[in-house]
């Protein structure tokens, strides 16, 4: 039995979906513990592309159980649409294959409206770059203790009462602050009553189910969304997501005891990317940045937005190791760096005569940081066909070794392409 957590070490988009998919073959349960449909995992299996927003990517395996934990915020329309698309691809999602926590909060139509209003009314430079999918306002209502949980829509009277209270409050904001027409109770109530009927067979007590699985000796894999630097507490605030993306939330977001976690895997892209607004010290604005973007296919799985690209940032990687307690790295997209004469890794930052080896807490300071680079010789060979570390070019192996040394963390997996087969498993955390 082993319980493994997978997290992103940068600003998300590190390739977590693929690594989850690789490791799922050794797991019995796959658990999504935070975020919403503002995140996406793209997988390529036998040349066929799958994009997931809410359902754990482990659903591609017929004999695995997938869990959506209480830390996830769920847009029922998006979830049901995703389930239907999988069914259309001969991957039916049944209650025997998916459980949704009764404590997971639901994204309501007014959350999405508020998300758009809030972002639109911000000044340029203050915009967060939100996806507009209602994630932040939903988490906000959760903290304000007026949110609606998945289990609550199964009780029509309870749901009706909570919805009426919420709509009364939200309509005050829409009409008085944002000069918008009020939203209508009956439309939302009718829509979510239909959702409740379809979701009811899937809603259950995730914490109890996971504890039973643990006691039965099952392997459990926990997958997060986004990355460490988007964590609401530890990221580049306020340019972050609305939940805790670090490994500690695997327990909080699923109702699983922290003493039962055996290993944490950090996904580290061989360079760095970021989607949306916010500081990015190693961002490249030249032809190299464009080349990484094109060769790496750097577009958001959820938004389609072009990802900003830059050199690898060892400070971010070191922070991720510390904050998550990472035992091993999964280094992805190593193949994208083929053809570069020289590679750079940021090992510290400078600003106003000071040197930084950790991300400052002041966001205005972060925005002015200049990276100090260590240069490493690159390699010219294409490596997507390589299936063992020994067959990698020496300079590629040197690059991986330098990452391991800087993070004081061994590589458990190396990825040289998007397909399942283009991954080298150096150490199996479930073994």
Short mmCIF file of C-alpha atoms in Angstrom, two decimals:
data_model
loop_
_atom_site.label_atom_id
_atom_site.label_comp_id
_atom_site.label_asym_id
_atom_site.label_seq_id
_atom_site.Cartn_x
_atom_site.Cartn_y
_atom_site.Cartn_z
CA UNK A 1 0.00 0.00 0.00
CA UNK A 2 1.22 3.52 -0.85
CA UNK A 3 -0.47 6.92 -0.94
CA UNK A 4 1.13 9.40 -3.33
CA UNK A 5 0.48 13.11 -3.94
CA UNK A 6 1.28 14.82 -7.24
CA UNK A 7 1.70 18.61 -7.37
CA UNK A 8 2.96 21.22 -9.79
CA UNK A 9 6.16 23.05 -8.84
CA UNK A 10 5.76 26.19 -10.95
CA UNK A 11 2.69 28.17 -12.14
CA UNK A 12 0.83 25.12 -13.39
CA UNK A 13 0.82 23.54 -16.85
CA UNK A 14 3.82 21.38 -15.92
CA UNK A 15 2.32 18.20 -17.35
CA UNK A 16 0.65 16.80 -14.22
CA UNK A 17 -2.09 15.06 -16.20
CA UNK A 18 0.37 12.94 -18.10
CA UNK A 19 2.32 11.94 -14.98
CA UNK A 20 -0.92 11.13 -13.16
CA UNK A 21 -1.87 8.98 -16.13
CA UNK A 22 1.46 7.15 -16.04
CA UNK A 23 1.27 6.44 -12.31
CA UNK A 24 -2.43 5.60 -12.31
CA UNK A 25 -1.61 2.15 -13.69
CA UNK A 26 -0.11 1.38 -10.26
CA UNK A 27 -2.93 2.99 -8.24
CA UNK A 28 -6.42 1.82 -7.29
CA UNK A 29 -7.92 5.25 -6.52
CA UNK A 30 -7.23 8.63 -8.13
CA UNK A 31 -8.33 11.70 -6.15
CA UNK A 32 -8.68 15.30 -7.32
CA UNK A 33 -8.38 17.48 -4.22
CA UNK A 34 -8.65 21.18 -5.22
CA UNK A 35 -9.41 23.68 -7.95
CA UNK A 36 -12.20 23.67 -10.48
CA UNK A 37 -12.69 23.80 -14.22
CA UNK A 38 -10.19 26.65 -14.40
CA UNK A 39 -7.60 23.89 -14.71
CA UNK A 40 -7.08 21.32 -17.40
CA UNK A 41 -5.06 18.18 -17.98
CA UNK A 42 -4.17 17.21 -21.53
CA UNK A 43 -3.25 13.59 -22.25
CA UNK A 44 -2.22 11.89 -25.47
CA UNK A 45 -2.85 8.14 -25.50
CA UNK A 46 -2.12 6.19 -28.66
CA UNK A 47 -2.14 9.46 -30.57
CA UNK A 48 -5.60 10.42 -29.24
CA UNK A 49 -5.96 13.62 -27.21
CA UNK A 50 -8.05 13.82 -24.04
CA UNK A 51 -8.64 17.03 -22.07
CA UNK A 52 -9.93 16.85 -18.50
CA UNK A 53 -11.20 19.75 -16.40
CA UNK A 54 -12.84 18.15 -13.35
CA UNK A 55 -12.80 14.37 -13.61
CA UNK A 56 -9.44 12.83 -12.62
CA UNK A 57 -7.52 11.65 -15.66
CA UNK A 58 -7.41 8.18 -14.10
CA UNK A 59 -10.85 7.66 -15.64
CA UNK A 60 -9.03 6.44 -18.77
CA UNK A 61 -8.36 3.21 -16.88
CA UNK A 62 -11.51 1.10 -16.61
CA UNK A 63 -10.54 -0.61 -13.35
CA UNK A 64 -9.68 2.52 -11.35
CA UNK A 65 -11.93 4.48 -9.00
CA UNK A 66 -11.91 8.26 -9.42
CA UNK A 67 -12.76 10.70 -6.64
CA UNK A 68 -13.63 14.42 -6.70
CA UNK A 69 -12.81 15.68 -3.21
CA UNK A 70 -14.42 18.32 -1.05
CA UNK A 71 -11.64 20.79 -1.90
CA UNK A 72 -12.81 20.97 -5.52
CA UNK A 73 -15.42 23.51 -6.64
CA UNK A 74 -17.76 22.00 -9.23
CA UNK A 75 -19.68 23.56 -12.08
CA UNK A 76 -22.34 20.85 -12.56
CA UNK A 77 -22.93 21.77 -16.19
CA UNK A 78 -19.24 21.38 -17.00
CA UNK A 79 -18.99 18.12 -15.05
CA UNK A 80 -22.00 16.53 -16.74
CA UNK A 81 -20.79 17.69 -20.15
CA UNK A 82 -17.38 16.14 -19.48
CA UNK A 83 -19.03 12.90 -18.44
CA UNK A 84 -21.08 12.86 -21.63
CA UNK A 85 -18.06 13.48 -23.84
CA UNK A 86 -16.22 10.60 -22.21
CA UNK A 87 -19.23 8.38 -22.74
CA UNK A 88 -19.27 9.40 -26.40
CA UNK A 89 -15.65 8.21 -26.57
CA UNK A 90 -16.66 4.79 -25.21
CA UNK A 91 -15.53 5.69 -21.68
CA UNK A 92 -18.80 5.64 -19.69
CA UNK A 93 -18.61 7.30 -16.28
CA UNK A 94 -20.66 5.31 -13.78
CA UNK A 95 -21.12 5.65 -9.99
CA UNK A 96 -18.88 2.63 -9.64
CA UNK A 97 -16.05 4.59 -11.29
CA UNK A 98 -16.61 8.09 -9.84
CA UNK A 99 -17.59 9.49 -6.45
CA UNK A 100 -18.21 13.19 -5.82
CA UNK A 101 -17.78 14.46 -2.26
CA UNK A 102 -21.02 15.62 -0.70
CA UNK A 103 -18.96 18.46 0.80
CA UNK A 104 -17.68 19.82 -2.53
CA UNK A 105 -19.02 23.30 -3.21
CA UNK A 106 -20.94 24.12 -6.37
CA UNK A 107 -20.25 26.96 -8.77
CA UNK A 108 -23.51 28.80 -9.33
CA UNK A 109 -24.41 31.03 -12.31
CA UNK A 110 -24.04 34.12 -10.13
CA UNK A 111 -20.46 33.14 -9.29
CA UNK A 112 -19.50 33.30 -12.97
CA UNK A 113 -21.24 36.65 -13.39
CA UNK A 114 -19.46 38.06 -10.34
CA UNK A 115 -16.12 36.75 -11.60
CA UNK A 116 -16.52 38.65 -14.86
CA UNK A 117 -17.75 41.82 -13.17
CA UNK A 118 -14.89 41.88 -10.69
CA UNK A 119 -12.21 41.44 -13.35
CA UNK A 120 -13.78 43.94 -15.75
CA UNK A 121 -13.89 46.63 -13.05
CA UNK A 122 -10.21 46.32 -12.17
CA UNK A 123 -7.70 48.79 -13.54
CA UNK A 124 -5.08 47.63 -16.03
CA UNK A 125 -2.17 46.28 -14.04
CA UNK A 126 -4.49 45.11 -11.27
CA UNK A 127 -6.22 42.42 -13.30
CA UNK A 128 -5.58 38.89 -12.05
CA UNK A 129 -6.09 37.12 -15.37
CA UNK A 130 -8.95 35.02 -14.01
CA UNK A 131 -10.53 32.46 -16.32
CA UNK A 132 -13.98 33.92 -15.52
CA UNK A 133 -15.37 30.52 -14.55
CA UNK A 134 -16.61 31.54 -11.10
CA UNK A 135 -13.89 29.77 -9.15
CA UNK A 136 -12.89 32.65 -6.86
CA UNK A 137 -16.43 33.78 -5.97
CA UNK A 138 -17.39 30.16 -5.23
CA UNK A 139 -14.45 29.73 -2.85
CA UNK A 140 -15.35 33.13 -1.42
CA UNK A 141 -18.87 32.00 -0.55
CA UNK A 142 -17.40 28.84 0.96
CA UNK A 143 -15.29 30.93 3.34
CA UNK A 144 -18.23 33.29 4.03
CA UNK A 145 -20.27 30.18 4.94
CA UNK A 146 -23.03 30.79 2.44
CA UNK A 147 -21.88 28.38 -0.27
CA UNK A 148 -23.97 25.49 -1.55
CA UNK A 149 -22.52 21.98 -1.32
CA UNK A 150 -23.11 19.09 -3.68
CA UNK A 151 -24.96 17.09 -1.04
CA UNK A 152 -27.29 20.01 -0.32
CA UNK A 153 -28.91 20.09 -3.76
CA UNK A 154 -30.30 16.62 -2.99
CA UNK A 155 -32.52 18.24 -0.32
CA UNK A 156 -34.93 20.46 -2.28
CA UNK A 157 -36.13 22.47 0.71
CA UNK A 158 -32.60 23.16 2.00
CA UNK A 159 -31.40 24.05 -1.49
CA UNK A 160 -34.38 26.36 -2.09
CA UNK A 161 -33.80 28.26 1.15
CA UNK A 162 -30.06 28.72 0.62
CA UNK A 163 -30.48 29.70 -3.01
CA UNK A 164 -33.09 32.37 -2.16
CA UNK A 165 -30.78 33.91 0.43
CA UNK A 166 -27.84 33.94 -1.95
CA UNK A 167 -29.76 35.40 -4.86
CA UNK A 168 -31.14 38.21 -2.68
CA UNK A 169 -27.61 39.19 -1.68
CA UNK A 170 -26.12 38.79 -5.16
CA UNK A 171 -28.91 40.77 -6.81
CA UNK A 172 -28.07 43.71 -4.57
CA UNK A 173 -24.52 43.64 -5.94
CA UNK A 174 -25.65 43.20 -9.54
CA UNK A 175 -28.19 46.03 -9.49
CA UNK A 176 -26.54 48.51 -7.12
CA UNK A 177 -22.82 48.03 -7.76
CA UNK A 178 -22.54 46.66 -11.29
CA UNK A 179 -25.67 48.24 -12.85
CA UNK A 180 -26.88 44.88 -14.16
CA UNK A 181 -30.35 43.29 -14.23
CA UNK A 182 -31.19 40.93 -11.36
CA UNK A 183 -30.86 37.17 -11.75
CA UNK A 184 -33.98 35.00 -11.46
CA UNK A 185 -34.48 32.39 -8.79
CA UNK A 186 -36.76 30.03 -10.72
CA UNK A 187 -34.36 29.63 -13.66
CA UNK A 188 -31.47 28.61 -11.43
CA UNK A 189 -33.59 26.45 -9.14
CA UNK A 190 -35.05 24.53 -12.08
CA UNK A 191 -31.64 24.08 -13.71
CA UNK A 192 -29.99 22.78 -10.53
CA UNK A 193 -32.91 20.52 -9.68
CA UNK A 194 -32.21 18.80 -12.99
CA UNK A 195 -28.49 18.66 -12.16
CA UNK A 196 -29.29 17.12 -8.76
CA UNK A 197 -31.21 14.26 -10.36
CA UNK A 198 -28.30 13.44 -12.66
CA UNK A 199 -25.57 13.83 -10.02
CA UNK A 200 -27.32 12.09 -7.12
CA UNK A 201 -25.96 8.56 -7.82
CA UNK A 202 -22.39 9.91 -7.76
CA UNK A 203 -22.51 11.98 -4.54
CA UNK A 204 -21.16 10.34 -1.39
CA UNK A 205 -18.83 10.49 1.61
CA UNK A 206 -15.38 10.56 0.04
CA UNK A 207 -13.51 10.59 3.34
CA UNK A 208 -15.11 7.36 4.48
CA UNK A 209 -14.54 5.71 1.09
CA UNK A 210 -10.85 6.64 1.10
CA UNK A 211 -10.37 5.40 4.65
CA UNK A 212 -11.94 2.08 3.74
CA UNK A 213 -9.66 1.87 0.70
CA UNK A 214 -6.60 2.62 2.84
CA UNK A 215 -7.48 -0.05 5.37
CA UNK A 216 -7.99 -2.50 2.52
CA UNK A 217 -4.43 -1.85 1.37
CA UNK A 218 -5.32 0.04 -1.79
CA UNK A 219 -2.91 2.41 -3.54
CA UNK A 220 -4.24 6.00 -3.64
CA UNK A 221 -2.99 8.74 -5.95
CA UNK A 222 -3.87 12.37 -5.20
CA UNK A 223 -3.71 14.90 -8.03
CA UNK A 224 -3.73 18.65 -7.68
CA UNK A 225 -4.45 21.38 -10.19
CA UNK A 226 -2.35 24.46 -11.05
CA UNK A 227 1.07 24.81 -9.39
CA UNK A 228 2.80 25.83 -6.17
CA UNK A 229 3.28 29.48 -7.17
CA UNK A 230 -0.49 29.78 -7.69
CA UNK A 231 -1.23 28.72 -4.10
CA UNK A 232 -3.51 31.23 -2.36
CA UNK A 233 -1.16 31.39 0.66
CA UNK A 234 2.29 30.66 -0.75
CA UNK A 235 2.14 31.87 -4.36
CA UNK A 236 2.69 35.22 -6.06
CA UNK A 237 -0.36 36.76 -4.38
CA UNK A 238 -2.67 38.27 -5.62
CA UNK A 239 -1.83 36.68 -8.99
CA UNK A 240 -2.81 33.25 -7.75
CA UNK A 241 -5.72 30.84 -7.82
CA UNK A 242 -8.34 30.69 -5.06
CA UNK A 243 -7.31 27.46 -3.36
CA UNK A 244 -4.29 25.80 -1.77
CA UNK A 245 -2.38 23.99 -4.49
CA UNK A 246 0.34 22.56 -2.23
CA UNK A 247 0.53 18.94 -1.11
CA UNK A 248 -0.87 19.62 2.36
CA UNK A 249 -4.26 20.30 0.78
CA UNK A 250 -4.42 16.75 -0.56
CA UNK A 251 -5.52 15.81 2.95
CA UNK A 252 -7.72 18.83 3.69
CA UNK A 253 -9.33 18.65 0.26
CA UNK A 254 -10.28 14.99 0.51
CA UNK A 255 -10.69 14.18 4.20
CA UNK A 256 -7.63 11.95 4.30
CA UNK A 257 -5.31 11.78 7.32
CA UNK A 258 -1.91 13.45 6.72
CA UNK A 259 0.01 10.71 8.53
CA UNK A 260 -1.02 8.31 5.76
CA UNK A 261 0.77 10.15 2.91
CA UNK A 262 3.86 8.21 1.83
CA UNK A 263 5.34 10.23 -1.05
CA UNK A 264 5.02 13.57 -2.83
CA UNK A 265 5.99 13.93 -6.49
CA UNK A 266 6.65 17.41 -7.89
CA UNK A 267 6.14 17.97 -11.60
CA UNK A 268 8.84 20.27 -12.97
CA UNK A 269 8.82 21.45 -16.55
CA UNK A 270 12.37 21.61 -17.96
CA UNK A 271 11.78 25.33 -18.55
CA UNK A 272 9.16 27.64 -17.03
CA UNK A 273 5.77 28.86 -18.26
CA UNK A 274 2.99 31.02 -16.93
CA UNK A 275 -0.55 31.77 -18.17
CA UNK A 276 -2.29 35.05 -17.41
CA UNK A 277 -1.09 38.00 -15.40
CA UNK A 278 1.53 38.20 -12.69
CA UNK A 279 5.32 38.43 -12.27
CA UNK A 280 7.59 35.96 -14.07
CA UNK A 281 11.30 36.68 -13.39
CA UNK A 282 12.77 34.35 -16.05
CA UNK A 283 10.30 35.22 -18.82
CA UNK A 284 11.84 35.48 -22.28
CA UNK A 285 10.69 38.13 -24.73
CA UNK A 286 12.98 37.07 -27.58
CA UNK A 287 13.16 34.43 -30.30
CA UNK A 288 14.12 31.77 -27.76
CA UNK A 289 10.90 32.38 -25.84
CA UNK A 290 8.92 32.15 -29.07
CA UNK A 291 10.71 28.93 -30.00
CA UNK A 292 9.95 27.31 -26.64
CA UNK A 293 6.31 28.37 -26.95
CA UNK A 294 5.89 26.92 -30.43
CA UNK A 295 7.91 23.75 -29.95
CA UNK A 296 6.32 23.05 -26.59
CA UNK A 297 2.78 23.70 -27.85
CA UNK A 298 2.30 26.09 -24.97
CA UNK A 299 -1.39 26.87 -24.97
CA UNK A 300 -3.64 26.50 -21.91
CA UNK A 301 -5.71 23.30 -21.91
CA UNK A 302 -8.68 25.14 -20.39
CA UNK A 303 -8.45 28.65 -21.83
CA UNK A 304 -6.43 28.16 -25.00
CA UNK A 305 -4.36 31.17 -23.95
CA UNK A 306 -0.77 31.36 -25.10
CA UNK A 307 1.63 30.55 -22.28
CA UNK A 308 4.48 32.89 -21.46
CA UNK A 309 7.81 31.04 -21.59
CA UNK A 310 11.15 31.42 -19.84
CA UNK A 311 14.21 29.64 -18.56
CA UNK A 312 14.05 27.20 -15.68
CA UNK A 313 13.81 28.90 -12.29
CA UNK A 314 15.62 26.93 -9.58
CA UNK A 315 14.35 29.28 -6.87
CA UNK A 316 10.78 28.29 -7.65
CA UNK A 317 11.78 24.62 -7.74
CA UNK A 318 13.52 24.88 -4.36
CA UNK A 319 10.49 26.60 -2.84
CA UNK A 320 8.21 23.89 -4.20
CA UNK A 321 10.39 21.17 -2.66
CA UNK A 322 10.24 22.91 0.70
CA UNK A 323 6.53 23.81 0.69
CA UNK A 324 5.34 20.42 -0.53
CA UNK A 325 7.88 18.13 1.07
CA UNK A 326 8.68 16.72 -2.35
CA UNK A 327 10.43 13.35 -2.41
CA UNK A 328 11.00 13.07 -6.15
CA UNK A 329 10.71 15.12 -9.34
CA UNK A 330 9.01 14.33 -12.61
CA UNK A 331 10.85 16.44 -15.18
CA UNK A 332 8.72 17.07 -18.25
CA UNK A 333 9.22 18.46 -21.77
CA UNK A 334 12.95 17.82 -21.73
CA UNK A 335 12.69 17.25 -25.49
CA UNK A 336 11.61 20.86 -26.08
CA UNK A 337 15.11 22.05 -25.11
CA UNK A 338 16.81 20.04 -27.86
CA UNK A 339 18.59 22.34 -30.28
CA UNK A 340 19.53 25.03 -27.76
CA UNK A 341 23.25 25.81 -27.74
CA UNK A 342 23.14 27.13 -24.19
CA UNK A 343 20.61 26.60 -21.42
CA UNK A 344 20.11 28.88 -18.44
CA UNK A 345 18.91 28.20 -14.91
CA UNK A 346 18.08 31.05 -12.52
CA UNK A 347 19.81 30.37 -9.20
CA UNK A 348 19.06 33.69 -7.45
CA UNK A 349 17.40 37.07 -8.01
CA UNK A 350 18.66 40.62 -7.64
CA UNK A 351 16.86 43.88 -6.91
CA UNK A 352 17.97 47.22 -5.52
CA UNK A 353 21.37 45.91 -4.50
CA UNK A 354 19.97 42.88 -2.66
CA UNK A 355 20.29 39.20 -3.55
CA UNK A 356 17.35 36.84 -3.09
CA UNK A 357 17.40 33.06 -2.91
CA UNK A 358 13.68 32.84 -2.08
CA UNK A 359 10.63 34.58 -3.49
CA UNK A 360 10.02 37.86 -1.56
CA UNK A 361 6.65 38.42 0.07
CA UNK A 362 6.17 41.90 -1.44
CA UNK A 363 4.58 41.54 -4.88
CA UNK A 364 6.01 44.86 -6.10
CA UNK A 365 9.48 43.61 -5.26
CA UNK A 366 8.76 40.34 -7.05
CA UNK A 367 7.74 42.27 -10.17
CA UNK A 368 11.17 43.96 -10.26
CA UNK A 369 13.37 40.93 -9.67
CA UNK A 370 16.17 40.22 -12.13
CA UNK A 371 17.30 36.60 -12.41
CA UNK A 372 20.92 35.60 -12.00
CA UNK A 373 21.63 32.75 -14.37
CA UNK A 374 23.92 29.77 -14.42
CA UNK A 375 24.68 28.69 -17.99
CA UNK A 376 24.81 25.04 -19.03
CA UNK A 377 25.74 23.65 -22.46
CA UNK A 378 22.74 22.46 -24.44
CA UNK A 379 22.38 19.51 -26.81
CA UNK A 380 21.38 19.28 -30.45
CA UNK A 381 20.05 15.71 -30.64
CA UNK A 382 16.31 15.02 -30.75
CA UNK A 383 15.46 12.84 -27.77
CA UNK A 384 11.75 11.99 -28.16
CA UNK A 385 12.64 8.42 -29.13
CA UNK A 386 14.91 7.86 -26.12
CA UNK A 387 13.54 5.35 -23.60
CA UNK A 388 16.37 5.09 -21.05
CA UNK A 389 18.48 7.64 -19.22
CA UNK A 390 21.66 5.99 -20.47
CA UNK A 391 20.65 6.75 -24.06
CA UNK A 392 20.16 10.47 -23.46
CA UNK A 393 22.90 12.79 -24.76
CA UNK A 394 25.48 13.42 -22.06
CA UNK A 395 24.61 17.12 -21.93
CA UNK A 396 20.93 16.29 -21.38
CA UNK A 397 21.94 14.02 -18.51
CA UNK A 398 24.12 16.80 -17.12
CA UNK A 399 21.14 19.17 -17.22
CA UNK A 400 18.96 16.71 -15.31
CA UNK A 401 21.74 16.14 -12.79
CA UNK A 402 22.10 19.89 -12.25
CA UNK A 403 18.37 20.15 -11.51
CA UNK A 404 18.67 17.32 -9.01
CA UNK A 405 21.65 19.01 -7.33
CA UNK A 406 19.99 22.43 -7.13
CA UNK A 407 16.78 21.04 -5.68
CA UNK A 408 18.49 18.33 -3.61
CA UNK A 409 15.79 16.03 -4.99
CA UNK A 410 16.13 13.02 -7.31
CA UNK A 411 14.29 12.65 -10.59
CA UNK A 412 11.69 9.86 -10.45
CA UNK A 413 10.38 10.36 -14.00
CA UNK A 414 11.65 11.97 -17.21
CA UNK A 415 9.32 12.92 -20.04
CA UNK A 416 10.55 13.46 -23.60
CA UNK A 417 7.20 13.78 -25.38
CA UNK A 418 3.44 13.98 -24.86
CA UNK A 419 2.58 10.30 -25.28
CA UNK A 420 2.47 7.72 -22.48
CA UNK A 421 5.33 5.83 -24.06
CA UNK A 422 7.60 8.88 -24.09
CA UNK A 423 8.21 8.73 -20.35
CA UNK A 424 11.01 7.09 -18.38
CA UNK A 425 10.06 5.82 -14.94
CA UNK A 426 13.27 5.90 -12.91
CA UNK A 427 11.71 5.16 -9.53
CA UNK A 428 8.16 4.00 -8.88
CA UNK A 429 6.68 5.71 -5.78
CA UNK A 430 4.19 2.86 -5.44
CA UNK A 431 6.87 0.15 -5.40
#
